[in-house]
Structure formats: C-alpha cells, structure tokens
Amino acid sequence: MTDAPGGTAGPSPEVAQDAAHPVRWPVDSPIAVIGIGADGWDGLGGPARRELGAAEVLLGSGRQLALVPVPECGAERVSWPSPLVPALRGLLEDFRGKRIAVLASGDPMFFGIGATLARLVGAPALRVLPQPSSASLACARLGWPLAETPVVSAVGRRLETVLPELSDGRRLLVLSEDEHTPARLSDLLVRNGFGDSAMTVLEQLGGPAERVAAGVAAGWNLPPGDALNIVALDCVADPDARRLTRLPGLPDAAYTGDGQLTKYEIRTLTVAALAPAPGELLWDVGGGSGTIAIEWCRTHSACRAVTFERLESRRLQITANATALGVPGIDVRGAAPGAFGDLPAPDAIFIGGGLTQHAMFESCWARLRHGGRLVANAVTAESEALLTALAADHGGTLRRYQIYRAEPLGGFTSWRPQLPVTQWVVVKSR
C-alpha cells in the first residue's frame, strides 16, 4: 500500500546505475522526506510540520500533495512524473539550491521513495521523518506480531513474487498496486493450491475513510475498493497442494519444458555448492529449463540471476517457469559467452551446458569477481576430463555423484542408476 514511485523491494536497474553515479547534494541543506498517513496534516508531528512550512518545493503524488493545506505550506508543488526513477536525477537538479521536501506514504524507508533517494544522494543528504508504515498499522489492527510477519510488495512488481512466501499456516502482508490487486491475488492463490486462505483487505489505514473487508480466496467476490490498500493473508494450503519451499530441490514436475533440466537430487547439491546469500548475483550458463537460476532466486527475495540459453524455445520456457515459481525477475539472455555484454560481475557462476565450447570457461572465469564461486557439472567423458584439468590448474574440489532411483521391475522393485555427474567447485582467489 504505497503510491510513492520507486517503492520496490530492491533497486531498479536505473537506481542501481544512479548508485554508481550519485547526485552530489549539500548535506547542510538536506532534502526533507516526510512520511504522511491517510490522516494527512492532522497526523503530522511538529518537526514534520515545520519542515513543510519552510519548504520552497514540495514533491509528491497528487494524492499526497492534496493532504497538505496550502496555508501551512506555500511551497511550489510538483507531482511525480511517470516513470519517476529515470527522471529523478534531473528533477533534483532542476531544484538545486532550494529547500526541498518530499512526501511519502507512511514510512519513506519502507518500500518507499526514501530508500530510492538514499541510494541516489546518500543518507547524509536526507532528513527522514517517518510515520507508521502500512504494515505497522495492519499488524496493529489484526493483532499480528510485526517482527514475525513477512511483507511482499506488489507495487511495480509481478504479483507472482508472493508465491515463494506461501506455506500452510503462515501469515503475510501484500502491499497492493491498486484496488484490483486483492482480486488478482485471490485468483493467484486459487491457481496455486491456497484457495482456502483467509484474505483481509485494509484500506486507507489511519485515515477517516479506513475500511476492512475479509473473505476467503476461493470465494472472493468483493468489488474493488480503495486503491490505497494492503492485504493480509492467513495461508491455508489445499490438501493436495504441491509443497514448494524456498529450499532447493523442487520436484522435477514443478518445471515444464523439453526435459533439459538438472534433476532435483543433483540440483539440490548444485545450489548448495553455489551457496547463495541474500543480494548475490548468479550467472547460470546453459539455462535449459532454468532450474538452477530459479532455485537460487527462491532461496531469498533479494537474490538475483541471469541465465544464458542459446535456444529461443528454452528461453521462453525459462521465463514461464520463473514466473510460475514466483521469481519473474530472472534476466534471460542468449548464448554465452556472447551475451555477457556489460553485465555486472557475478558472485557465482554455474556452468551446466557448453562447458567444452571454445573459451567458455575462460570467459566465465574472467568475468567472475574475486572471491566468487564457480560450479560446473559434467556428464560426458570429454567434459569430465576438462574439469579434471581445470581443477589441476585452479584448485577447488572435485566430486562425483551417482544417483539411483527405485523403479518397478515386474512385481518387484529395482534400482535404476541415473547418469553419473562430476562436479567441480572452486573459489576465485587469484
């Protein structure tokens, strides 16, 4: 529930670029970032009112600007352009030398414009005066512990990012894009085996028009309400719903495609060897069905991945699988190494295809950051020999896995071996 542009779970590409080239802003004239609730001027404290009274330029959404009375704030009022992030640098430069105040919904640092500005001008150039966030107000109304309640933002993001957070008995909050988000969310829950989940829509929290509506996802038929809303979910899984956790090793049946995928036992071992940490970037070379990149990103909402696949049909399938499994932000590109371009250096690289292609390893190794991890799997004699030679040159650890699966044999059960997989794990230290 936010109308502050730039309010996302992580920096957009434009903001990431701006972070590398920040705006130099005088710290002796900080930008005042004022959190304002649905109760408007009445809910603001003395420091916030004084900042607004002294401002020469007031930036915010049309709804936010309307909450500040003209007699108390005579500043020039400027509504955010759309899209905001690409224009933000120029907007600030236009008003350099003037006292600027920025309005944000609730807590500016909670999926809001405050975090975007901090990346652009630096924290010392800001004075942030927050109000309670929509999550704080929602938990206060529901009696839920805020510290134990995950929050997913659907503002400027695909709603499917909710999916990795779903599990039976779990509670979470979803920040809505607009008044249509609750209905879209109910449909998503039904299609993914959570139709019995309880949904509570909280609108205009803290204001005179506050309203609460509740129902069950499978029977959700309430008309769209206010655009400023947050949805509370009390998750209930269908009895036959597939169990898809954040841990690696999703069932092979969770993926669609032409069968070109790392099977779940080896996939579990591979993602564990890659050792994802929040915020890290993976390059998945030879994406196939996208399994490694997808399960890397599912381990934490801040994990990022770029996958490289030469076949267009598989690139389309990776995108479809990533969306269906709740990580639609994966960047799907063409064949490696030609598609590496000017991408930022990854924290980890997985080579699952094309290992014996000329200069493939060398290209990957050159782009991997120092201290980064590289994991390569081999199933042919030629690629296994190459891994052995690379390990002799660069160190690391070689392992060989042999997986057996039980299959029926007449009226009995036999163990059928899968192709053995040789895995090389190495850290780039030089």
C-alpha positions as MATLAB code, in Angstrom:
seq = 'MTDAPGGTAGPSPEVAQDAAHPVRWPVDSPIAVIGIGADGWDGLGGPARRELGAAEVLLGSGRQLALVPVPECGAERVSWPSPLVPALRGLLEDFRGKRIAVLASGDPMFFGIGATLARLVGAPALRVLPQPSSASLACARLGWPLAETPVVSAVGRRLETVLPELSDGRRLLVLSEDEHTPARLSDLLVRNGFGDSAMTVLEQLGGPAERVAAGVAAGWNLPPGDALNIVALDCVADPDARRLTRLPGLPDAAYTGDGQLTKYEIRTLTVAALAPAPGELLWDVGGGSGTIAIEWCRTHSACRAVTFERLESRRLQITANATALGVPGIDVRGAAPGAFGDLPAPDAIFIGGGLTQHAMFESCWARLRHGGRLVANAVTAESEALLTALAADHGGTLRRYQIYRAEPLGGFTSWRPQLPVTQWVVVKSR';
ca = [
       0.000    0.000    0.000;
       2.100    2.853   -1.318;
       1.857    5.453   -4.018;
       5.469    6.573   -3.679;
       7.168    5.844   -7.013;
      10.343    3.859   -6.725;
       8.898    1.813   -3.886;
      10.171   -1.668   -4.676;
      11.848   -4.483   -2.836;
      15.207   -3.658   -4.366;
      16.840   -1.106   -6.603;
      15.683   -0.948  -10.202;
      18.351   -1.027  -12.930;
      18.068    2.761  -13.206;
      18.558    3.221   -9.457;
      21.437    0.738   -9.421;
      23.102    2.794  -12.136;
      22.470    6.007  -10.191;
      24.019    4.417   -7.093;
      27.268    4.104   -9.024;
      26.992    7.796  -10.040;
      25.254    9.512   -7.117;
      23.961   13.057   -7.160;
      26.187   15.318   -5.081;
      23.819   17.044   -2.699;
      24.878   19.509    0.029;
      24.490   17.881    3.442;
      23.986   21.313    5.027;
      20.714   21.634    3.084;
      19.234   18.135    3.352;
      16.129   17.028    1.494;
      13.284   16.578    3.981;
      11.476   13.296    3.346;
       8.165   13.446    5.201;
       6.057   10.393    5.860;
       2.367   11.230    5.740;
      -0.503    8.931    6.578;
      -4.085    8.766    5.375;
      -4.949   11.129    8.253;
      -2.956   13.842    6.455;
      -1.932   17.051    8.203;
      -3.596   16.065   11.487;
      -1.278   13.104   11.900;
       1.961   15.040   11.409;
       4.160   16.000   14.343;
       5.768   19.364   14.974;
       9.102   18.650   13.209;
       7.348   17.455   10.053;
       5.042   20.496   10.005;
       7.991   22.847   10.425;
       9.872   21.234    7.542;
       6.841   21.569    5.301;
       6.322   25.176    6.370;
       9.914   26.046    5.446;
       9.966   24.151    2.135;
      10.249   26.026   -1.156;
       9.475   22.980   -3.311;
       7.145   20.129   -2.323;
       7.351   16.872   -4.284;
       4.859   14.014   -4.039;
       1.976   12.205   -5.671;
      -1.202   14.099   -6.382;
      -2.950   12.333   -3.519;
      -0.202   13.189   -1.066;
       0.046   16.832   -2.125;
      -3.685   17.226   -1.555;
      -3.236   16.193    2.094;
      -1.102   19.259    2.889;
      -3.093   22.517    3.289;
      -1.853   25.470    1.265;
      -1.896   27.966    4.159;
       0.507   25.776    6.187;
       2.801   25.053    3.224;
       3.148   27.660    0.499;
       5.837   25.745   -1.422;
       5.743   25.178   -5.163;
       4.015   21.822   -5.621;
       5.342   19.298   -8.126;
       3.669   15.948   -8.836;
       5.891   12.990   -9.568;
       6.397   12.292  -13.273;
       5.818    8.795  -14.572;
       8.036    6.881  -14.745;
       9.805    8.608  -11.887;
      13.112    6.811  -11.394;
      14.692    7.725  -14.771;
      13.631   11.360  -14.256;
      14.565   11.694  -10.591;
      18.150   12.858  -11.097;
      17.097   15.660  -13.452;
      14.188   16.611  -11.195;
      16.507   17.192   -8.253;
      18.969   19.147  -10.373;
      16.139   21.446  -11.502;
      15.552   22.499   -7.885;
      19.137   22.555   -6.645;
      19.656   25.432   -4.232;
      16.071   25.376   -2.965;
      14.691   23.806    0.195;
      13.044   20.598   -0.962;
      10.507   18.489    0.903;
       9.337   15.127   -0.377;
       6.106   13.436    0.685;
       5.933    9.647    1.112;
       3.247    7.272    2.307;
       3.834    6.285    5.933;
       7.444    5.259    6.455;
       9.519    6.569    3.500;
      12.139    3.838    4.050;
       9.561    1.036    3.860;
       9.286    0.199    0.144;
       9.188    3.942   -0.430;
      10.841    6.901   -2.095;
      13.147    7.433    0.892;
      15.166    4.333    0.059;
      15.429    5.410   -3.584;
      16.659    8.879   -2.610;
      19.159    7.448   -0.127;
      20.757    5.430   -2.909;
      20.839    8.468   -5.170;
      22.026   11.306   -2.901;
      23.270    9.412    0.168;
      21.793    9.233    3.655;
      23.610   12.362    4.993;
      21.779   14.478    2.410;
      18.366   13.426    3.729;
      16.308   14.177    6.791;
      13.697   11.439    7.027;
      10.667   11.901    9.275;
       8.606    8.702    9.150;
       5.036    7.888   10.103;
       3.864    4.347   10.951;
       4.099    2.122    7.889;
       1.078    0.398    6.423;
       2.492   -2.889    7.730;
       2.698   -1.488   11.276;
      -0.881   -0.244   11.091;
      -2.158   -3.503    9.593;
      -0.499   -5.618   12.282;
      -1.883   -3.269   14.935;
      -5.394   -3.802   13.600;
      -5.012   -7.572   13.256;
      -3.056   -8.250   16.429;
      -0.224   -9.838   14.427;
       3.424   -9.537   15.557;
       5.066   -7.215   13.066;
       8.541   -8.711   13.518;
       7.239  -12.154   12.521;
       5.106  -11.078    9.564;
       6.731  -11.102    6.098;
       5.809   -8.293    3.720;
       5.744   -8.649   -0.072;
       5.354   -5.618   -2.317;
       3.271   -5.896   -5.482;
       3.920   -2.232   -6.304;
       5.728   -2.097   -9.624;
       6.433   -5.831   -9.397;
       4.817   -9.023  -10.645;
       2.270  -10.397   -8.209;
       3.820  -13.858   -8.597;
       6.613  -12.765   -6.239;
       4.161  -13.679   -3.465;
       4.373  -17.386   -4.345;
       7.677  -18.315   -2.616;
       6.300  -16.902    0.657;
       3.234  -19.151    0.723;
       3.124  -22.061    3.138;
       0.382  -23.647    5.166;
      -0.330  -21.759    8.390;
       1.819  -18.765    7.508;
       0.709  -15.149    7.759;
       1.961  -12.413    5.459;
       1.123   -8.955    4.146;
       0.942   -7.911    0.499;
       1.326   -4.249   -0.456;
      -1.202   -3.671   -3.236;
      -0.521   -1.985   -6.553;
      -4.104   -0.715   -6.720;
      -7.712   -1.577   -5.951;
      -7.596   -4.590   -8.306;
      -4.748   -6.355   -6.500;
      -6.960   -8.253   -3.994;
      -8.995   -9.921   -6.763;
      -5.842  -10.769   -8.725;
      -4.262  -12.139   -5.563;
      -7.260  -14.343   -4.800;
      -7.047  -15.825   -8.312;
      -3.301  -16.462   -7.876;
      -3.913  -18.240   -4.569;
      -6.625  -20.472   -6.028;
      -4.469  -21.443   -9.012;
      -1.558  -22.371   -6.733;
      -3.334  -24.516   -4.161;
      -4.140  -21.920   -1.494;
      -7.797  -21.271   -2.232;
      -8.876  -21.727    1.405;
      -6.610  -18.908    2.596;
      -8.238  -16.064    4.510;
      -7.832  -12.602    2.969;
      -8.281   -9.309    4.800;
      -8.122   -6.069    2.818;
      -7.315   -2.973    4.882;
      -7.933    0.341    3.118;
      -6.905    3.917    3.967;
      -5.321    2.794    7.238;
      -5.168    5.516    9.857;
      -7.482    7.864    7.980;
     -11.129    8.802    8.335;
     -12.082    6.516    5.420;
     -10.420    3.423    6.916;
     -12.236    0.224    5.935;
     -11.627   -3.504    6.451;
     -13.078   -6.280    4.281;
     -12.465  -10.003    4.735;
     -13.178  -13.237    2.913;
     -11.711  -16.473    1.555;
      -9.622  -16.529   -1.616;
     -11.678  -19.201   -3.378;
     -14.906  -17.292   -2.818;
     -13.587  -13.754   -3.209;
     -16.240  -11.668   -4.945;
     -15.939   -8.284   -3.274;
     -15.872   -5.341   -5.689;
     -12.724   -3.218   -5.984;
     -12.420   -0.724   -3.154;
      -9.844    1.962   -2.460;
      -6.551    1.937   -4.371;
      -4.646    2.537   -1.115;
      -4.833   -0.890    0.498;
      -2.809   -3.715    1.990;
      -3.853   -7.382    2.007;
      -3.300   -9.696    4.962;
      -3.107  -13.404    4.157;
      -3.631  -16.281    6.552;
      -2.395  -19.109    4.342;
      -4.210  -22.446    4.150;
      -2.865  -24.992    1.669;
      -5.188  -27.336   -0.185;
      -4.787  -30.974    0.949;
      -3.301  -31.943   -2.428;
      -1.227  -28.781   -2.967;
       2.389  -29.327   -4.017;
       4.873  -28.455   -1.293;
       7.199  -25.847   -2.805;
       9.509  -24.386   -0.182;
      12.390  -21.934   -0.535;
      14.891  -24.746   -0.054;
      16.459  -26.109   -3.262;
      15.238  -29.415   -4.624;
      11.779  -28.673   -6.006;
      10.079  -31.656   -7.683;
      11.041  -32.111  -11.321;
       7.314  -31.959  -12.119;
       7.264  -28.310  -10.962;
       9.004  -27.432  -14.231;
       7.774  -27.576  -17.805;
       9.975  -27.834  -20.867;
      11.682  -30.284  -23.188;
      13.245  -32.313  -20.387;
      16.549  -30.430  -20.411;
      16.903  -29.824  -16.693;
      19.159  -30.652  -13.768;
      17.320  -33.387  -11.856;
      16.291  -32.468   -8.356;
      18.881  -34.530   -6.430;
      21.808  -33.012   -8.358;
      20.053  -29.634   -8.382;
      19.918  -29.655   -4.587;
      23.630  -30.431   -4.358;
      24.460  -27.836   -7.010;
      22.563  -24.936   -5.408;
      24.111  -25.872   -2.061;
      27.574  -25.755   -3.673;
      26.799  -22.335   -5.181;
      25.969  -21.166   -1.618;
      23.579  -18.261   -2.366;
      23.421  -15.364    0.083;
      20.858  -12.530    0.106;
      21.507   -9.950   -2.596;
      24.009  -12.029   -4.560;
      24.017  -12.384   -8.350;
      24.255  -15.708  -10.204;
      25.103  -16.340  -13.836;
      23.509  -19.613  -14.978;
      25.269  -20.673  -18.176;
      23.288  -23.161  -20.238;
      19.935  -22.462  -18.626;
      17.906  -25.376  -20.021;
      14.629  -25.113  -18.100;
      16.008  -22.507  -15.704;
      16.064  -24.755  -12.637;
      19.327  -23.576  -11.076;
      18.641  -19.861  -11.532;
      15.080  -20.275  -10.277;
      16.026  -22.161   -7.130;
      18.914  -19.770   -6.450;
      16.449  -16.854   -6.526;
      13.861  -18.671   -4.424;
      16.305  -19.008   -1.524;
      15.850  -15.286   -0.754;
      13.827  -12.474   -2.298;
      16.966  -10.352   -2.764;
      18.875  -12.993   -4.773;
      19.279  -12.202   -8.471;
      20.141  -14.284  -11.512;
      20.957  -14.007  -15.191;
      20.568  -17.161  -17.246;
      22.107  -17.740  -20.676;
      20.469  -20.110  -23.158;
      21.075  -20.393  -26.903;
      17.656  -21.780  -27.907;
      14.765  -19.316  -28.039;
      12.223  -22.016  -27.175;
      14.080  -22.743  -23.960;
      14.459  -19.044  -23.153;
      10.677  -18.721  -23.356;
      10.306  -21.792  -21.166;
      12.717  -20.406  -18.549;
      10.658  -17.218  -18.375;
       7.444  -19.211  -17.979;
       8.937  -21.439  -15.253;
      10.397  -18.459  -13.397;
       7.036  -16.688  -13.368;
       5.120  -19.809  -12.313;
       7.532  -20.383   -9.429;
       7.492  -16.813   -8.142;
      10.783  -15.350   -9.404;
       9.769  -13.488  -12.581;
      12.691  -11.064  -12.278;
      15.259  -13.502  -13.678;
      17.097  -11.966  -16.637;
      17.007  -14.427  -19.562;
      19.616  -13.850  -22.277;
      21.036  -15.543  -25.361;
      24.009  -17.830  -25.759;
      27.112  -17.453  -23.612;
      29.691  -16.023  -23.743;
      28.493  -13.660  -26.468;
      25.558  -12.428  -24.366;
      27.702  -11.470  -21.349;
      27.895   -7.884  -22.599;
      28.479   -5.275  -19.896;
      26.644   -7.100  -17.129;
      27.970   -6.591  -13.593;
      30.387   -9.228  -12.308;
      28.546  -12.137  -10.699;
      29.071  -13.534   -7.224;
      28.677  -17.082   -8.541;
      28.596  -18.842  -11.905;
      27.110  -22.216  -12.730;
      28.143  -23.879  -15.967;
      25.578  -26.528  -16.761;
      25.938  -26.523  -20.540;
      28.531  -25.640  -23.156;
      31.462  -26.452  -20.888;
      33.563  -27.847  -23.751;
      32.745  -24.913  -26.031;
      35.831  -22.952  -27.019;
      36.826  -20.365  -24.388;
      33.643  -20.896  -22.352;
      35.391  -21.473  -19.035;
      37.973  -18.742  -19.696;
      35.226  -16.201  -20.454;
      33.310  -17.124  -17.314;
      36.407  -17.111  -15.122;
      37.475  -13.692  -16.400;
      34.078  -12.183  -15.512;
      33.710  -13.815  -12.075;
      34.528  -11.428   -9.240;
      37.441  -12.194   -6.912;
      36.138  -14.331   -4.076;
      33.275  -15.581   -6.248;
      32.319  -19.223   -6.659;
      32.168  -21.289   -9.830;
      30.382  -24.633  -10.026;
      30.438  -26.809  -13.139;
      28.693  -30.141  -13.731;
      29.812  -32.706  -16.296;
      28.118  -35.876  -17.576;
      30.299  -36.728  -20.604;
      33.813  -38.154  -20.621;
      35.085  -35.104  -22.511;
      33.643  -32.535  -20.089;
      34.759  -34.628  -17.109;
      38.329  -34.681  -18.445;
      38.186  -30.909  -18.846;
      37.053  -30.463  -15.227;
      39.908  -32.647  -14.045;
      42.401  -30.497  -15.946;
      40.840  -27.253  -14.683;
      40.960  -28.477  -11.110;
      44.648  -29.227  -11.529;
      45.242  -25.635  -12.674;
      42.893  -23.722  -10.361;
      42.351  -25.950   -7.345;
      38.918  -26.434   -5.890;
      37.059  -29.631   -5.128;
      36.019  -32.446   -7.463;
      33.134  -34.746   -6.562;
      31.301  -37.471   -8.428;
      27.654  -38.245   -7.728;
      25.768  -41.371   -8.652;
      22.017  -41.293   -8.028;
      19.802  -44.394   -8.069;
      16.019  -44.252   -8.246;
      13.716  -47.089   -7.320;
      11.578  -48.308  -10.224;
       9.181  -51.234  -10.638;
      10.546  -54.384  -12.259;
       7.700  -56.772  -12.830;
       6.215  -57.332   -9.408;
       9.385  -56.190   -7.696;
      11.441  -53.030   -7.243;
      14.843  -52.382   -8.783;
      17.373  -49.576   -8.501;
      17.924  -47.777  -11.790;
      21.082  -45.651  -11.982;
      20.985  -42.121  -13.360;
      23.877  -40.707  -15.357;
      26.808  -40.044  -13.007;
      27.637  -36.368  -12.560;
      31.088  -34.940  -11.898;
      31.018  -31.605  -10.115;
      33.798  -29.082   -9.710;
      33.534  -26.315   -7.091;
      36.148  -23.579   -6.980;
      36.563  -20.117   -5.432;
      38.354  -17.465   -7.495;
      41.175  -16.270   -5.299;
      43.580  -15.040   -7.956;
];
